[in-house]
Amino acid sequence: MKNTGQLSRRQILAAAGFIGLATLTGCGGDDGGGGKDLSKKRHGAMKNYRVGDQFKAAEPLSFSVLYNNHPGYPLKNGWLFWKELTRRTGVTLKPTAVPLSDYEKKRSLLIGAGDAPLIIPKTYHPSEAAFVSSGAILPVSEYVHLMPNFREKVKKWRLEPELDSIRQSDGNYYLLPGLHEKPKPGYSLSLRTDVLDRLGLSLPTTWDEVYSVFKAIKEEYPDRYPFSDRWSDNTPFPAGALMSYLGQAYGIGAGWTYENTTWDAQAKKFVFTGATDAFRQMITYLHKLVAEKLMDPESFTQHDDEAIQKLLSERCFAISANPQELVQNYRYNLERQVEGATIEMVPVPLGPAGPVVMGGSRLENGLMISSKALDSDNFVAMMQFVDWLWYSDEGQEFAKWGVENETYTTSGPGRYKVKDGITLMGSDPDAPKDLQKDYGFSNGVFAYGGTWALVSSSFLPDEKKFQDAMAEREQLPIDPPHPLQSTEQEQATLWDTPLRDHVTQNTLKFALGKRPLSEWDDYVAELKSKNMDQYIDLHNRAYERYQKENG
């Protein structure tokens, strides 16, 4: 972390807070809000850039961008997205394409070698922390005064607590996250509803009911696993989706959302996630499914294609889903391979935590900005461009839907429809063109976040039903700010990985029955031997220090 050596930590953080409040209430696009002299870095910038303005560079510009190349819609230079973006903004983006499967590793190598593009999207907090101490990425919170749309959304949607939760020890945040007006959970369990109907079963609403449904299916099909899962590829936490939404039912982060620290709102302190009773209860539930042959043990090791083939060949009847996969993959193929097959995704089943969703979910993956960008005389223009494309209503609409009357039509606010002959995420599986593959829109590198009207505008009936149900749930508390100082961060990093690895390995052992649950206390003792208590003390001291210095 940066060490100023000039101001006290209290002064730095207080200044960050006051600057944040001042810039969030400001309306203009001048350089004064951040206390930085950027007068020589305005080439190509708009003189007065404000909320609602179409950004248009004063002269043709180009910016390099790291591009996460998704196999579902691989990069094409001829996409309408590139052509129209340049026409509207005067900016040409120069992508460095990296395969999705290798993105995080390649990103780290490029940043470490000083070869990273200026704009670095698809970064999930807290992975940006690894690049802070080297000075390789920009403390972007010092420059959001150049981003009126970003500031306006933070203020309007009261996202300051979420941003505070990603600040580093110098009081800055180094990631421009995607901003959502409302939480948008994405994953849950899907089940073959025709099979449930035949057995006289209803869609489950709790995890106890899920167990009962699986038991009934097992009785009817004793030679098969009711549930075989996916999303164990290219992830440090196998069955990452399942554990994420199962953990939510117990009030903790697990799987893809696992962090070693969990905020205990009642005790007002951080606890170690993998040693909590809630985590033990979650593992106990998984173990029961596996032990009673209700869940395929290969769920934690198999490739996605294998899991999907088991569903399509009726070797299982339930699998984790998101709305896009449900429609485009499972339902589309089941209807063609299994006569009368139907499948639905249920709202995340409820558990001991009740009707909740994870806190902090209104922030999505976001952008880092290379520190090299500040050396350019086009820096202000680049920040204005980033603000327009990723944070303005107009830019977000463009990135998601494309060009009106060419790729979509609209019949009012939030009412969009792709043009005939174009499909979006399975809206018309037989259409000859695809909005993502053939045009480059609704691309995860550029299109995320925004108003609920925009985010929900592409919902198919399944997702609308799912999201309406999830919107009724209460958001779990957001972790309070607890930024670590540079020496603390270095020590925490050394402890974090061995602890995380031990949790992951033993979660699988417990779930698969390779380690008896009676050894839970031994497992916790092993975590303590790996500095669990010291690790948590570090975070609690940081929290207490932040509270003391900021009231």
Coordinates of C-alpha atoms in Angstrom, one line a residue:
M1 CA 0.0 0.0 0.0
K2 CA 1.1 3.6 -0.5
N3 CA 2.6 5.3 2.5
T4 CA 2.3 9.0 2.3
G5 CA 4.7 9.8 5.2
Q6 CA 3.1 13.3 5.3
L7 CA -0.4 13.0 6.6
S8 CA -1.8 11.0 9.4
R9 CA -4.0 8.1 8.5
R10 CA -6.9 10.0 10.1
Q11 CA -6.3 13.0 7.9
I12 CA -6.1 10.8 4.7
L13 CA -9.3 9.0 5.3
A14 CA -11.1 12.1 6.5
A15 CA -10.0 13.9 3.4
A16 CA -11.1 11.0 1.2
G17 CA -14.5 11.1 2.8
F18 CA -14.9 14.9 2.4
I19 CA -13.7 14.8 -1.2
G20 CA -16.2 12.0 -1.9
L21 CA -19.1 14.0 -0.5
A22 CA -18.0 17.1 -2.3
T23 CA -17.6 15.5 -5.7
L24 CA -20.8 13.5 -5.3
T25 CA -22.7 16.7 -4.8
G26 CA -20.8 18.6 -7.6
C27 CA -22.3 18.7 -11.0
G28 CA -19.6 19.8 -13.4
G29 CA -16.8 18.2 -15.3
D30 CA -13.9 20.5 -14.3
D31 CA -10.7 19.3 -12.7
G32 CA -11.1 21.0 -9.3
G33 CA -13.0 18.3 -7.5
G34 CA -10.0 15.9 -7.0
G35 CA -7.4 18.4 -6.0
K36 CA -5.2 17.4 -9.0
D37 CA -3.7 19.6 -11.6
L38 CA -4.7 18.0 -14.9
S39 CA -4.6 21.1 -17.0
K40 CA -2.0 19.5 -19.3
K41 CA -3.8 16.2 -19.7
R42 CA -7.0 17.5 -21.3
H43 CA -6.2 16.9 -25.0
G44 CA -9.2 15.5 -26.7
A45 CA -11.5 16.0 -23.6
M46 CA -14.8 17.8 -23.6
K47 CA -14.7 21.2 -22.1
N48 CA -17.9 20.8 -20.2
Y49 CA -18.9 17.2 -19.7
R50 CA -21.9 16.6 -17.5
V51 CA -24.5 14.0 -16.6
G52 CA -26.6 13.2 -19.7
D53 CA -24.1 14.5 -22.2
Q54 CA -23.0 12.4 -25.2
F55 CA -19.3 12.1 -24.8
K56 CA -17.5 13.0 -28.0
A57 CA -13.7 13.4 -28.1
A58 CA -12.5 16.8 -29.4
E59 CA -10.1 14.9 -31.7
P60 CA -9.9 11.2 -32.7
L61 CA -8.5 9.1 -29.8
S62 CA -7.6 5.5 -29.2
F63 CA -7.3 3.6 -25.9
S64 CA -6.0 0.2 -25.2
V65 CA -8.3 -2.2 -23.3
L66 CA -7.8 -5.7 -21.9
Y67 CA -10.5 -7.9 -23.4
N68 CA -11.9 -11.0 -21.7
N69 CA -12.6 -13.2 -24.7
H70 CA -15.7 -15.2 -23.9
P71 CA -16.0 -18.5 -25.9
G72 CA -19.8 -17.9 -26.1
Y73 CA -19.2 -14.8 -28.3
P74 CA -15.6 -14.7 -29.4
L75 CA -14.1 -11.3 -30.4
K76 CA -14.7 -10.1 -34.0
N77 CA -13.1 -7.0 -35.4
G78 CA -16.1 -6.4 -37.6
W79 CA -18.7 -6.1 -34.8
L80 CA -21.1 -3.2 -35.1
F81 CA -20.2 -2.4 -31.5
W82 CA -16.7 -1.2 -32.4
K83 CA -17.9 0.8 -35.5
E84 CA -20.7 2.6 -33.7
L85 CA -18.7 3.3 -30.6
T86 CA -16.1 5.2 -32.6
R87 CA -18.8 7.0 -34.5
R88 CA -20.5 8.2 -31.3
T89 CA -17.5 9.0 -29.2
G90 CA -14.6 9.5 -31.5
V91 CA -12.7 6.8 -29.6
T92 CA -11.3 3.6 -31.1
L93 CA -10.7 0.9 -28.6
K94 CA -7.7 -1.4 -29.2
P95 CA -8.4 -4.7 -27.4
T96 CA -5.7 -7.1 -26.1
A97 CA -7.7 -10.3 -26.2
V98 CA -7.1 -12.9 -23.5
P99 CA -9.1 -16.2 -23.2
L100 CA -11.7 -16.3 -20.4
S101 CA -10.0 -19.4 -19.0
D102 CA -6.7 -17.6 -18.7
Y103 CA -7.8 -14.1 -18.0
E104 CA -6.8 -13.6 -14.3
K105 CA -3.4 -15.1 -14.7
K106 CA -2.6 -13.2 -17.9
R107 CA -3.9 -10.0 -16.4
S108 CA -1.5 -10.4 -13.5
L109 CA 1.5 -11.1 -15.8
L110 CA 0.7 -8.1 -18.0
I111 CA 0.4 -5.8 -15.0
G112 CA 3.5 -7.2 -13.4
A113 CA 5.5 -6.7 -16.6
G114 CA 4.3 -3.1 -17.1
D115 CA 2.6 -4.1 -20.3
A116 CA -1.1 -3.9 -19.3
P117 CA -3.5 -1.9 -21.5
L118 CA -4.7 1.4 -20.0
I119 CA -8.2 0.1 -19.3
I120 CA -8.5 -3.2 -17.4
P121 CA -12.1 -4.5 -17.1
K122 CA -13.5 -7.7 -15.6
T123 CA -11.7 -7.3 -12.2
Y124 CA -13.5 -8.7 -9.1
H125 CA -12.8 -7.1 -5.7
P126 CA -10.6 -7.8 -3.8
S127 CA -8.2 -9.0 -6.6
E128 CA -7.2 -5.4 -7.3
A129 CA -5.4 -5.2 -3.9
A130 CA -2.6 -7.3 -5.3
F131 CA -1.5 -4.5 -7.6
V132 CA -1.8 -1.5 -5.3
S133 CA 1.5 -1.6 -3.5
S134 CA 3.5 -1.6 -6.7
G135 CA 1.8 1.5 -7.9
A136 CA 0.8 -0.2 -11.2
I137 CA -2.9 0.8 -11.0
L138 CA -4.5 4.1 -10.3
P139 CA -6.2 5.2 -7.1
V140 CA -9.3 5.9 -9.1
S141 CA -11.2 7.4 -6.2
E142 CA -8.9 10.5 -6.7
Y143 CA -10.2 11.0 -10.2
V144 CA -14.0 10.3 -10.0
H145 CA -14.5 14.1 -10.1
L146 CA -14.0 13.6 -13.8
M147 CA -16.9 11.1 -13.9
P148 CA -20.2 12.8 -13.4
N149 CA -22.4 9.8 -14.3
F150 CA -20.5 7.5 -11.9
R151 CA -20.8 10.1 -9.1
E152 CA -24.5 10.7 -9.8
K153 CA -25.4 7.0 -9.6
V154 CA -23.4 6.5 -6.4
K155 CA -25.3 9.4 -4.7
K156 CA -28.7 8.6 -6.1
W157 CA -28.5 4.9 -5.2
R158 CA -26.8 5.5 -1.9
L159 CA -23.8 3.3 -2.7
E160 CA -21.3 5.1 -0.5
P161 CA -21.2 2.2 2.1
E162 CA -20.4 -0.3 -0.7
L163 CA -17.6 1.9 -2.0
D164 CA -16.3 2.4 1.5
S165 CA -16.0 -1.4 1.8
I166 CA -13.5 -1.6 -1.1
R167 CA -11.2 1.2 0.1
Q168 CA -7.6 0.4 0.7
S169 CA -5.5 1.5 3.7
D170 CA -4.7 4.9 2.1
G171 CA -8.4 5.7 2.0
N172 CA -8.6 5.2 -1.8
Y173 CA -10.3 2.6 -3.9
Y174 CA -8.5 1.3 -6.9
L175 CA -11.5 -0.3 -8.7
L176 CA -14.3 1.3 -10.6
P177 CA -17.0 -1.3 -9.9
G178 CA -20.2 -1.9 -11.9
L179 CA -23.0 -0.1 -10.1
H180 CA -26.5 -1.6 -9.8
E181 CA -29.6 0.2 -8.6
K182 CA -30.9 -3.1 -7.1
P183 CA -29.3 -6.5 -6.1
K184 CA -29.4 -9.0 -8.9
P185 CA -28.8 -12.6 -7.8
G186 CA -27.9 -14.8 -10.7
Y187 CA -27.8 -18.5 -9.7
S188 CA -30.0 -21.1 -8.2
L189 CA -31.2 -24.7 -8.5
S190 CA -33.1 -25.9 -11.6
L191 CA -35.3 -29.0 -11.6
R192 CA -37.1 -31.1 -14.2
T193 CA -40.7 -30.0 -13.5
D194 CA -42.3 -32.7 -15.7
V195 CA -40.7 -35.3 -13.4
L196 CA -41.9 -33.5 -10.3
D197 CA -45.4 -33.4 -11.8
R198 CA -45.4 -37.1 -12.5
L199 CA -44.4 -37.8 -8.9
G200 CA -46.9 -35.4 -7.5
L201 CA -44.2 -33.1 -6.1
S202 CA -44.1 -29.3 -5.9
L203 CA -41.1 -27.0 -6.6
P204 CA -39.1 -26.8 -3.4
T205 CA -38.9 -23.4 -1.5
T206 CA -36.6 -24.5 1.3
W207 CA -33.5 -26.7 1.5
D208 CA -35.4 -29.2 3.6
E209 CA -37.9 -29.4 0.8
V210 CA -35.1 -29.9 -1.7
Y211 CA -33.9 -32.9 0.3
S212 CA -37.4 -34.3 0.4
V213 CA -37.8 -33.9 -3.4
F214 CA -34.5 -35.5 -4.1
K215 CA -35.4 -38.4 -1.8
A216 CA -38.7 -39.0 -3.7
I217 CA -36.8 -38.8 -7.1
K218 CA -34.3 -41.3 -5.8
E219 CA -37.0 -43.7 -4.8
E220 CA -38.4 -43.6 -8.3
Y221 CA -35.0 -43.8 -10.0
P222 CA -32.7 -45.7 -7.6
D223 CA -30.0 -46.2 -10.2
R224 CA -29.5 -42.4 -10.8
Y225 CA -28.5 -39.3 -8.9
P226 CA -31.3 -36.8 -8.6
F227 CA -28.7 -34.0 -8.7
S228 CA -25.5 -33.7 -10.6
D229 CA -23.8 -30.3 -10.7
R230 CA -21.4 -28.1 -12.7
W231 CA -19.3 -25.0 -12.4
S232 CA -16.2 -26.7 -11.0
D233 CA -14.1 -25.7 -14.0
N234 CA -11.4 -23.0 -13.7
T235 CA -12.4 -22.1 -10.2
P236 CA -10.5 -22.4 -6.9
F237 CA -13.7 -23.5 -5.2
P238 CA -15.4 -26.5 -6.9
A239 CA -19.2 -26.3 -7.2
G240 CA -18.7 -22.6 -6.9
A241 CA -22.3 -21.6 -7.9
L242 CA -24.0 -24.2 -5.7
M243 CA -22.0 -23.3 -2.6
S244 CA -22.6 -19.6 -3.3
Y245 CA -26.4 -19.8 -3.2
L246 CA -26.4 -22.6 -0.6
G247 CA -24.1 -20.5 1.7
Q248 CA -26.5 -17.6 1.3
A249 CA -29.2 -19.7 2.8
Y250 CA -27.0 -20.0 5.9
G251 CA -26.0 -16.3 5.9
I252 CA -22.4 -16.8 4.8
G253 CA -20.3 -16.4 1.7
A254 CA -19.2 -19.7 0.2
G255 CA -18.1 -21.0 -3.2
W256 CA -17.6 -18.1 -5.6
T257 CA -18.5 -15.6 -2.9
Y258 CA -16.2 -17.1 -0.2
E259 CA -14.0 -14.8 1.8
N260 CA -12.0 -15.8 4.8
T261 CA -13.7 -13.0 6.8
T262 CA -17.4 -12.7 7.7
W263 CA -18.9 -9.7 9.5
D264 CA -20.9 -10.8 12.6
A265 CA -23.3 -7.9 12.8
Q266 CA -24.5 -8.9 16.3
A267 CA -21.0 -9.3 17.8
K268 CA -19.8 -6.3 15.7
K269 CA -16.6 -8.1 14.7
F270 CA -15.2 -10.2 12.0
V271 CA -15.1 -14.0 12.3
F272 CA -13.4 -16.7 10.2
T273 CA -15.9 -17.9 7.7
G274 CA -14.7 -21.4 7.3
A275 CA -14.8 -22.0 11.1
T276 CA -18.3 -20.7 11.8
D277 CA -21.2 -22.9 12.8
A278 CA -23.1 -21.7 9.8
F279 CA -20.3 -23.0 7.5
R280 CA -20.4 -26.3 9.4
Q281 CA -24.1 -26.6 8.9
M282 CA -23.8 -25.9 5.2
I283 CA -21.1 -28.7 4.8
T284 CA -23.3 -31.1 6.9
Y285 CA -26.2 -30.5 4.5
L286 CA -23.9 -31.2 1.5
H287 CA -22.6 -34.3 3.2
K288 CA -26.1 -35.6 3.7
L289 CA -26.9 -35.2 0.0
V290 CA -23.8 -37.1 -1.1
A291 CA -24.0 -39.8 1.6
E292 CA -27.6 -40.7 0.7
K293 CA -26.7 -40.7 -3.0
L294 CA -28.9 -37.7 -3.7
M295 CA -26.1 -35.8 -5.2
D296 CA -23.5 -37.0 -7.7
P297 CA -20.0 -36.9 -6.0
E298 CA -18.5 -36.1 -9.4
S299 CA -20.2 -32.7 -9.1
F300 CA -17.1 -31.3 -7.5
T301 CA -14.7 -32.5 -10.2
Q302 CA -16.5 -32.9 -13.5
H303 CA -16.4 -30.5 -16.4
D304 CA -19.5 -28.5 -17.3
D305 CA -20.1 -30.4 -20.5
E306 CA -20.2 -33.7 -18.5
A307 CA -22.7 -32.3 -16.0
I308 CA -25.0 -31.0 -18.8
Q309 CA -24.8 -34.3 -20.7
K310 CA -26.0 -36.1 -17.5
L311 CA -29.0 -33.7 -17.4
L312 CA -29.8 -34.2 -21.1
S313 CA -29.5 -38.0 -21.0
E314 CA -31.7 -38.1 -17.8
R315 CA -28.9 -39.5 -15.6
C316 CA -29.9 -36.6 -13.3
F317 CA -32.9 -34.3 -12.9
A318 CA -31.5 -31.2 -11.2
I319 CA -28.5 -28.9 -11.9
S320 CA -27.4 -25.4 -10.9
A321 CA -28.5 -22.7 -13.4
N322 CA -28.5 -19.1 -14.3
P323 CA -31.4 -17.7 -16.4
Q324 CA -29.3 -17.7 -19.6
E325 CA -28.1 -21.3 -19.3
L326 CA -31.6 -22.4 -18.3
V327 CA -33.2 -21.1 -21.5
Q328 CA -30.4 -21.4 -24.1
N329 CA -28.8 -24.6 -23.0
Y330 CA -30.9 -26.8 -20.7
R331 CA -34.5 -26.1 -21.9
Y332 CA -33.6 -25.7 -25.6
N333 CA -31.7 -29.0 -25.7
L334 CA -34.1 -31.0 -23.4
E335 CA -37.1 -30.1 -25.5
R336 CA -35.3 -31.6 -28.6
Q337 CA -34.0 -34.7 -26.8
V338 CA -36.6 -35.7 -24.2
E339 CA -40.2 -35.6 -25.2
G340 CA -42.3 -33.6 -22.8
A341 CA -39.4 -32.4 -20.7
T342 CA -39.8 -29.1 -18.9
I343 CA -37.3 -27.4 -16.5
E344 CA -37.5 -24.4 -14.2
M345 CA -35.1 -22.5 -11.9
V346 CA -36.5 -21.8 -8.4
P347 CA -35.8 -18.8 -6.2
V348 CA -32.9 -19.7 -4.0
P349 CA -34.3 -22.1 -1.4
L350 CA -34.5 -20.8 2.1
G351 CA -32.4 -22.0 5.0
P352 CA -31.7 -20.9 8.6
A353 CA -30.9 -17.3 7.6
G354 CA -34.4 -16.8 6.2
P355 CA -35.3 -14.7 3.1
V356 CA -32.0 -13.0 2.5
V357 CA -29.6 -12.1 -0.3
M358 CA -25.9 -11.4 0.1
G359 CA -24.9 -7.9 1.1
G360 CA -22.7 -5.8 -1.3
S361 CA -24.2 -7.4 -4.4
R362 CA -25.1 -4.1 -5.9
L363 CA -21.4 -3.8 -6.9
E364 CA -20.2 -5.9 -9.8
N365 CA -16.8 -6.6 -11.3
G366 CA -15.3 -3.4 -12.6
L367 CA -12.3 -1.6 -14.1
M368 CA -8.8 -0.9 -13.0
I369 CA -7.0 1.9 -14.7
S370 CA -3.3 1.5 -15.4
S371 CA -1.1 4.1 -13.7
K372 CA 0.5 4.7 -17.2
A373 CA -2.8 6.4 -18.2
L374 CA -1.9 9.4 -16.0
D375 CA 1.2 10.0 -18.1
S376 CA -1.0 10.6 -21.2
D377 CA -2.2 14.1 -22.2
N378 CA -5.5 12.4 -23.1
F379 CA -6.1 11.2 -19.5
V380 CA -9.1 13.4 -18.8
A381 CA -10.7 12.4 -22.1
M382 CA -10.2 8.7 -21.2
M383 CA -11.9 9.1 -17.9
Q384 CA -14.8 11.0 -19.5
F385 CA -15.0 8.2 -22.1
V386 CA -15.0 5.5 -19.4
D387 CA -17.7 7.4 -17.5
W388 CA -19.9 7.6 -20.6
L389 CA -19.6 4.0 -21.8
W390 CA -19.7 2.2 -18.4
Y391 CA -21.8 4.6 -16.3
S392 CA -24.1 6.8 -18.3
D393 CA -27.6 5.7 -19.0
E394 CA -27.0 6.2 -22.7
G395 CA -23.7 4.3 -22.8
Q396 CA -25.1 1.4 -20.8
E397 CA -28.1 1.2 -23.1
F398 CA -25.8 1.2 -26.2
A399 CA -23.5 -1.5 -24.7
K400 CA -26.5 -3.7 -23.9
W401 CA -28.9 -3.2 -26.8
G402 CA -26.9 -1.6 -29.6
V403 CA -28.4 0.7 -32.2
E404 CA -32.1 1.6 -32.2
N405 CA -34.0 0.3 -35.2
E406 CA -31.0 -1.7 -36.3
T407 CA -30.5 -4.2 -33.5
Y408 CA -33.5 -3.3 -31.3
T409 CA -36.7 -1.3 -31.0
T410 CA -38.3 0.3 -27.9
S411 CA -41.8 1.0 -26.9
G412 CA -41.1 3.0 -23.8
P413 CA -38.8 3.1 -20.8
G414 CA -37.4 -0.3 -20.0
R415 CA -39.3 -1.9 -22.9
Y416 CA -36.8 -3.2 -25.5
K417 CA -37.0 -5.8 -28.1
V418 CA -34.4 -7.2 -30.4
K419 CA -35.2 -6.8 -34.1
D420 CA -36.7 -9.7 -35.9
G421 CA -34.1 -12.2 -37.0
I422 CA -31.9 -11.5 -33.9
T423 CA -31.7 -13.5 -30.7
L424 CA -30.5 -12.4 -27.3
M425 CA -29.8 -15.1 -24.7
G426 CA -32.2 -17.5 -26.3
S427 CA -35.1 -15.1 -26.9
D428 CA -35.5 -16.6 -30.4
P429 CA -33.3 -19.7 -30.6
D430 CA -34.0 -20.1 -34.4
A431 CA -33.0 -16.6 -35.3
P432 CA -30.1 -16.4 -37.9
K433 CA -28.3 -13.6 -36.0
D434 CA -27.2 -13.2 -32.3
L435 CA -26.9 -9.9 -30.6
Q436 CA -23.7 -11.0 -28.8
K437 CA -22.0 -13.2 -31.3
D438 CA -22.7 -11.2 -34.5
Y439 CA -22.9 -7.6 -33.2
G440 CA -20.8 -7.5 -30.0
F441 CA -23.6 -6.1 -27.8
S442 CA -24.6 -7.4 -24.3
N443 CA -20.9 -8.2 -24.0
G444 CA -19.8 -8.9 -20.4
V445 CA -16.7 -6.7 -20.8
F446 CA -18.8 -3.6 -21.4
A447 CA -22.5 -4.2 -20.5
Y448 CA -23.3 -4.6 -16.9
G449 CA -24.9 -2.5 -14.1
G450 CA -27.4 0.3 -14.4
T451 CA -30.9 1.1 -13.6
W452 CA -33.3 -1.7 -12.7
A453 CA -35.3 -0.8 -15.8
L454 CA -32.3 -1.4 -18.0
V455 CA -31.0 -4.4 -16.2
S456 CA -34.4 -6.1 -16.2
S457 CA -35.2 -5.1 -19.8
S458 CA -33.6 -8.3 -21.2
F459 CA -35.2 -10.6 -18.7
L460 CA -37.1 -13.5 -20.2
P461 CA -40.2 -14.6 -18.2
D462 CA -38.2 -17.1 -16.2
E463 CA -35.7 -14.5 -15.0
K464 CA -38.4 -11.9 -14.3
K465 CA -40.2 -14.4 -12.1
F466 CA -37.0 -15.3 -10.3
Q467 CA -35.8 -11.7 -9.8
D468 CA -39.3 -10.6 -8.6
A469 CA -39.2 -13.3 -5.9
M470 CA -35.6 -12.5 -4.9
A471 CA -36.3 -8.7 -4.8
E472 CA -38.6 -9.3 -1.8
R473 CA -35.6 -10.6 0.3
E474 CA -33.5 -8.6 2.8
Q475 CA -29.9 -7.8 2.0
L476 CA -27.4 -9.2 4.5
P477 CA -25.2 -6.5 6.2
I478 CA -22.4 -5.1 4.1
D479 CA -18.9 -5.6 5.6
P480 CA -17.9 -2.3 7.3
P481 CA -14.6 -0.6 6.1
H482 CA -11.5 -2.3 7.6
P483 CA -8.6 -1.3 5.2
L484 CA -5.3 -2.9 6.1
Q485 CA -2.1 -1.0 6.2
S486 CA 0.7 -2.0 3.9
T487 CA 2.6 -4.2 6.4
E488 CA -0.7 -5.7 7.5
Q489 CA -1.7 -6.4 3.9
E490 CA 1.5 -8.2 3.3
Q491 CA 1.1 -10.4 6.3
A492 CA -2.6 -11.1 5.6
T493 CA -1.7 -12.1 2.1
L494 CA 0.8 -14.7 3.4
W495 CA -1.9 -16.1 5.7
D496 CA -4.9 -15.8 3.4
T497 CA -4.0 -18.4 0.8
P498 CA -3.0 -21.3 3.0
L499 CA -6.1 -20.7 5.1
R500 CA -8.4 -20.5 2.1
D501 CA -6.8 -23.7 0.6
H502 CA -7.3 -25.6 3.8
V503 CA -11.0 -24.6 3.9
T504 CA -11.5 -25.6 0.3
Q505 CA -9.8 -29.0 0.6
N506 CA -11.6 -29.9 3.8
T507 CA -15.0 -28.7 2.6
L508 CA -14.7 -31.3 -0.2
K509 CA -13.4 -34.0 2.2
F510 CA -16.3 -33.4 4.6
A511 CA -18.9 -33.2 1.9
L512 CA -17.7 -36.4 0.1
G513 CA -17.3 -38.3 3.4
K514 CA -13.6 -38.6 3.0
R515 CA -13.2 -37.0 6.5
P516 CA -15.8 -37.6 9.2
L517 CA -17.7 -34.6 10.4
S518 CA -16.8 -35.7 14.0
E519 CA -13.4 -34.2 13.2
W520 CA -14.7 -30.6 12.8
D521 CA -13.0 -29.5 16.0
D522 CA -9.7 -31.0 14.7
Y523 CA -10.2 -29.1 11.5
V524 CA -10.7 -25.8 13.3
A525 CA -7.5 -26.5 15.4
E526 CA -5.7 -27.0 12.1
L527 CA -6.9 -23.6 10.9
K528 CA -5.6 -22.1 14.2
S529 CA -2.2 -23.6 13.5
K530 CA -2.3 -21.8 10.2
N531 CA -2.7 -18.4 12.0
M532 CA -6.5 -18.2 11.7
D533 CA -6.8 -16.2 15.0
Q534 CA -4.0 -13.8 14.1
Y535 CA -5.5 -13.3 10.7
I536 CA -8.9 -12.4 12.1
D537 CA -7.3 -10.2 14.8
L538 CA -5.6 -8.3 12.0
H539 CA -8.9 -7.5 10.4
N540 CA -10.7 -6.6 13.6
R541 CA -7.9 -4.2 14.6
A542 CA -8.2 -2.6 11.2
Y543 CA -11.9 -2.2 11.7
E544 CA -11.5 -0.7 15.2
R545 CA -8.8 1.6 13.9
Y546 CA -11.0 2.8 11.1
Q547 CA -13.9 3.4 13.5
K548 CA -11.7 5.4 15.8
E549 CA -10.3 7.5 13.1
N550 CA -13.6 8.2 11.3
G551 CA -16.0 8.3 14.2

